[in-house]
Amino acid sequence: GAVVSQHPSRVICKSGTSVKIECRSLDFQATTMFWYRQFPKQSLMLMATSNEGSKATYEQGVEKDKFLINHASLTLSTLTVTSAHPEDSSFYICSAISGTSPPAIDTQYFGPGTRLTVL
Amino acid sequence: GENVEQHPSTLSVQEGDSAVIKCTYSDSASNYFPWYKQELGKRPQLIIDIRSNVGEKKDQRIAVTLNKTAKHFSLHITETQPEDSAVYFCAAALIAGNTPLVFGKGTRLSVIA
């Protein structure tokens, strides 16, 4: 149990286009999902906190109009990178927290990540 | 906000030796301290965690210690094996699960056979 999936796993796009990344909790309902970004050989940096049915909370320095987050259901959150540029190329990882037990309600379950390359 | 410092950034040990990675945190309100192992291109995997009401926790070859007064916690891996080679991240959060994790910069561990 406690599986989180991301789609796509890898995407290459042209500069100026938009890319949508999906994060799904497959076998539990996620009341909260987090989006992290990881540049090569660096740590995970929190981008935003997403709660089902409400607006996402963005970390300082993360442009909410560029990184659109929608948490429309208890099992799905999406991150859309709008007008992507090469500097947005990164590994994007989501994590989810269960609202009920099982699985453990005090554990973040990470998705496998999406590698975005903007040409 | 919380700030987590992690040392060393790289660590090489001989197979069978022990490895120790240390982290410090700034927010005394933090109560949850997990450790993650990440292989190249993969998701972080939780290997052990500790909460503020516990000073030490052990799981087979892996142990974590926490000193709340000094605001530091450490990961200890004994009898290292080549498959332990990976990047290890410490993290801190106010509440386990409910609040976002603040990660350290990571330690690249190489276990030499």
Short mmCIF file of C-alpha atoms in Angstrom, two decimals:
data_model
loop_
_atom_site.label_atom_id
_atom_site.label_comp_id
_atom_site.label_asym_id
_atom_site.label_seq_id
_atom_site.Cartn_x
_atom_site.Cartn_y
_atom_site.Cartn_z
CA GLY A 1 0.00 0.00 0.00
CA ALA A 2 0.83 3.72 0.02
CA VAL A 3 1.82 4.02 -3.61
CA VAL A 4 2.25 7.40 -5.25
CA SER A 5 2.65 7.62 -9.01
CA GLN A 6 3.71 10.45 -11.27
CA HIS A 7 3.11 10.92 -14.95
CA PRO A 8 4.99 11.38 -17.12
CA SER A 9 8.27 10.04 -15.79
CA ARG A 10 10.21 11.98 -18.35
CA VAL A 11 9.28 14.85 -20.65
CA ILE A 12 11.15 16.96 -23.15
CA CYS A 13 9.55 20.12 -24.44
CA LYS A 14 10.37 23.24 -26.37
CA SER A 15 10.93 26.56 -24.68
CA GLY A 16 7.68 28.52 -24.31
CA THR A 17 5.38 25.52 -24.10
CA SER A 18 3.47 24.29 -21.03
CA VAL A 19 3.89 20.93 -19.37
CA LYS A 20 1.49 19.20 -16.98
CA ILE A 21 2.73 16.71 -14.40
CA GLU A 22 0.29 14.48 -12.53
CA CYS A 23 0.74 13.09 -9.05
CA ARG A 24 -1.64 10.35 -7.94
CA SER A 25 -2.09 8.46 -4.71
CA LEU A 26 -3.11 5.03 -5.96
CA ASP A 27 -4.42 3.31 -2.86
CA PHE A 28 -5.17 6.04 -0.36
CA GLN A 29 -6.73 9.45 -0.16
CA ALA A 30 -4.21 12.24 0.10
CA THR A 31 -5.40 15.26 2.02
CA THR A 32 -2.13 17.04 1.40
CA MET A 33 0.42 16.80 -1.37
CA PHE A 34 3.75 18.56 -1.60
CA TRP A 35 5.69 19.46 -4.73
CA TYR A 36 9.47 19.51 -4.61
CA ARG A 37 12.07 20.40 -7.23
CA GLN A 38 15.53 18.90 -7.37
CA PHE A 39 18.29 20.25 -9.59
CA PRO A 40 21.18 17.93 -10.52
CA LYS A 41 23.35 17.02 -7.55
CA GLN A 42 21.30 19.23 -5.27
CA SER A 43 18.76 18.71 -2.55
CA LEU A 44 14.98 18.68 -2.73
CA MET A 45 13.46 22.12 -2.41
CA LEU A 46 9.83 22.56 -1.50
CA MET A 47 7.87 24.46 -4.11
CA ALA A 48 4.34 24.36 -2.75
CA THR A 49 1.87 22.66 -0.45
CA SER A 50 -1.34 21.48 -2.04
CA ASN A 51 -4.52 20.73 -0.09
CA GLU A 52 -7.52 19.16 -1.75
CA GLY A 53 -10.13 21.73 -2.67
CA SER A 54 -8.14 24.80 -1.76
CA LYS A 55 -5.46 26.98 -3.28
CA ALA A 56 -1.90 25.85 -3.04
CA THR A 57 0.54 27.56 -0.71
CA TYR A 58 3.73 28.51 -2.51
CA GLU A 59 7.16 28.88 -1.01
CA GLN A 60 8.94 32.19 -1.23
CA GLY A 61 10.52 32.68 -4.62
CA VAL A 62 8.24 30.24 -6.45
CA GLU A 63 6.06 31.99 -9.02
CA LYS A 64 2.47 30.87 -8.60
CA ASP A 65 1.55 32.04 -12.10
CA LYS A 66 4.33 29.97 -13.62
CA PHE A 67 3.85 26.81 -11.58
CA LEU A 68 0.12 26.16 -11.48
CA ILE A 69 -0.99 23.59 -8.95
CA ASN A 70 -4.43 22.02 -8.88
CA HIS A 71 -5.51 19.50 -6.24
CA ALA A 72 -8.96 18.74 -7.56
CA SER A 73 -9.50 15.40 -5.83
CA LEU A 74 -8.18 13.43 -2.90
CA THR A 75 -6.07 11.29 -5.21
CA LEU A 76 -4.78 13.73 -7.80
CA SER A 77 -2.67 16.86 -7.82
CA THR A 78 -1.26 18.42 -10.97
CA LEU A 79 1.64 20.77 -11.51
CA THR A 80 1.65 22.75 -14.74
CA VAL A 81 4.84 24.50 -15.73
CA THR A 82 3.70 27.34 -17.98
CA SER A 83 5.89 28.93 -20.62
CA ALA A 84 8.74 26.62 -19.71
CA HIS A 85 12.32 27.76 -20.15
CA PRO A 86 15.60 25.83 -20.02
CA GLU A 87 16.18 26.97 -16.43
CA ASP A 88 13.01 25.11 -15.45
CA SER A 89 14.67 21.83 -16.41
CA SER A 90 14.73 19.80 -13.23
CA PHE A 91 13.49 16.70 -11.43
CA TYR A 92 10.03 17.36 -10.01
CA ILE A 93 8.90 15.10 -7.17
CA CYS A 94 5.58 15.04 -5.37
CA SER A 95 4.76 13.54 -2.03
CA ALA A 96 1.43 12.72 -0.44
CA ILE A 97 0.08 12.38 3.06
CA SER A 98 -2.81 10.11 3.86
CA GLY A 99 -5.87 11.52 5.59
CA THR A 100 -6.73 8.21 7.19
CA SER A 101 -4.86 5.18 8.49
CA PRO A 102 -3.80 2.85 6.92
CA PRO A 103 -1.41 3.85 5.55
CA ALA A 104 0.42 5.75 8.27
CA ILE A 105 -0.93 9.29 8.51
CA ASP A 106 2.37 10.73 9.66
CA THR A 107 4.48 9.69 6.69
CA GLN A 108 5.12 11.42 3.39
CA TYR A 109 5.01 9.01 0.47
CA PHE A 110 7.07 10.15 -2.48
CA GLY A 111 6.28 9.75 -6.14
CA PRO A 112 8.97 8.48 -8.53
CA GLY A 113 9.64 11.93 -9.94
CA THR A 114 9.34 13.56 -13.35
CA ARG A 115 12.42 14.67 -15.22
CA LEU A 116 11.64 17.78 -17.24
CA THR A 117 14.01 18.93 -19.95
CA VAL A 118 13.25 22.19 -21.70
CA LEU A 119 15.10 22.74 -24.96
CA GLY B 1 12.02 29.24 8.78
CA GLU B 2 13.81 25.98 9.33
CA ASN B 3 17.35 25.51 8.00
CA VAL B 4 19.06 22.12 7.92
CA GLU B 5 22.81 21.77 7.53
CA GLN B 6 24.32 18.41 6.58
CA HIS B 7 27.91 17.18 6.70
CA PRO B 8 29.91 15.82 5.04
CA SER B 9 28.86 16.38 1.45
CA THR B 10 30.82 13.31 0.34
CA LEU B 11 31.95 10.29 2.30
CA SER B 12 33.98 7.29 1.20
CA VAL B 13 34.36 4.25 3.42
CA GLN B 14 35.72 0.77 3.01
CA GLU B 15 33.22 -2.04 2.93
CA GLY B 16 32.52 -3.22 6.44
CA ASP B 17 33.41 0.08 8.07
CA SER B 18 30.91 2.46 9.64
CA ALA B 19 29.61 5.68 8.15
CA VAL B 20 28.33 8.66 10.10
CA ILE B 21 26.44 11.61 8.66
CA LYS B 22 25.55 14.61 10.79
CA CYS B 23 22.84 17.24 10.53
CA THR B 24 21.93 20.34 12.48
CA TYR B 25 18.67 22.23 12.41
CA SER B 26 17.70 25.73 13.41
CA ASP B 27 14.06 25.60 14.49
CA SER B 28 13.70 24.25 18.01
CA ALA B 29 10.01 23.61 17.28
CA SER B 30 10.86 20.86 14.79
CA ASN B 31 9.81 17.44 16.05
CA TYR B 32 10.33 15.01 13.21
CA PHE B 33 13.65 14.00 11.67
CA PRO B 34 13.66 11.46 8.83
CA TRP B 35 16.56 10.17 6.77
CA TYR B 36 16.21 9.34 3.10
CA LYS B 37 18.34 7.34 0.69
CA GLN B 38 18.19 8.39 -2.94
CA GLU B 39 19.70 6.53 -5.85
CA LEU B 40 20.33 8.33 -9.11
CA GLY B 41 17.11 9.31 -10.84
CA LYS B 42 14.94 7.62 -8.23
CA ARG B 43 12.61 8.83 -5.53
CA PRO B 44 13.88 9.36 -1.97
CA GLN B 45 13.29 6.32 0.19
CA LEU B 46 12.71 6.66 3.92
CA ILE B 47 15.25 4.53 5.74
CA ILE B 48 14.72 5.63 9.33
CA ASP B 49 13.15 8.46 11.26
CA ILE B 50 13.09 9.78 14.78
CA ARG B 51 10.77 11.99 16.74
CA SER B 52 11.70 14.53 19.35
CA ASN B 53 10.58 12.43 22.29
CA VAL B 54 13.19 9.78 21.46
CA GLY B 55 16.97 10.08 21.71
CA GLU B 56 18.00 7.08 19.65
CA LYS B 57 16.46 4.58 17.28
CA LYS B 58 17.98 1.55 15.62
CA ASP B 59 16.95 -0.67 12.74
CA GLN B 60 19.44 -3.44 11.99
CA ARG B 61 22.57 -1.75 10.60
CA ILE B 62 21.09 1.74 10.70
CA ALA B 63 20.72 3.97 13.73
CA VAL B 64 19.79 7.58 14.29
CA THR B 65 20.55 9.73 17.32
CA LEU B 66 18.94 13.02 18.25
CA ASN B 67 20.18 15.73 20.60
CA LYS B 68 17.36 18.24 20.92
CA THR B 69 19.32 20.55 23.17
CA ALA B 70 22.10 20.90 20.64
CA LYS B 71 19.69 20.66 17.72
CA HIS B 72 21.58 17.99 15.88
CA PHE B 73 20.91 14.46 14.73
CA SER B 74 23.10 11.82 13.13
CA LEU B 75 22.79 8.76 10.93
CA HIS B 76 25.00 5.78 11.67
CA ILE B 77 25.43 2.92 9.22
CA THR B 78 27.45 -0.03 10.45
CA GLU B 79 28.99 -2.86 8.44
CA THR B 80 28.60 -0.89 5.23
CA GLN B 81 28.02 -2.72 1.97
CA PRO B 82 28.47 -1.56 -1.64
CA GLU B 83 24.70 -1.35 -2.03
CA ASP B 84 24.66 1.33 0.67
CA SER B 85 26.30 3.65 -1.87
CA ALA B 86 23.81 6.45 -2.61
CA VAL B 87 22.97 10.01 -1.64
CA TYR B 88 21.56 10.36 1.85
CA PHE B 89 19.40 13.31 2.91
CA CYS B 90 18.40 14.33 6.39
CA ALA B 91 15.28 16.39 6.87
CA ALA B 92 13.30 18.14 9.56
CA ALA B 93 9.64 18.99 9.96
CA LEU B 94 7.47 20.56 12.62
CA ILE B 95 5.05 17.66 12.65
CA ALA B 96 5.50 14.21 11.15
CA GLY B 97 3.50 13.98 7.96
CA ASN B 98 1.49 17.14 8.38
CA THR B 99 4.09 19.72 7.51
CA PRO B 100 6.59 19.95 4.66
CA LEU B 101 10.08 18.58 5.00
CA VAL B 102 13.14 20.81 4.93
CA PHE B 103 16.03 18.81 3.52
CA GLY B 104 19.74 18.99 4.09
CA LYS B 105 21.98 19.27 1.04
CA GLY B 106 22.76 15.57 0.98
CA THR B 107 25.76 13.31 1.48
CA ARG B 108 27.10 11.17 -1.32
CA LEU B 109 28.23 7.92 0.31
CA SER B 110 30.56 5.63 -1.56
CA VAL B 111 31.30 2.20 -0.10
CA ILE B 112 34.44 0.77 -1.63
CA ALA B 113 34.59 -2.99 -1.93
#
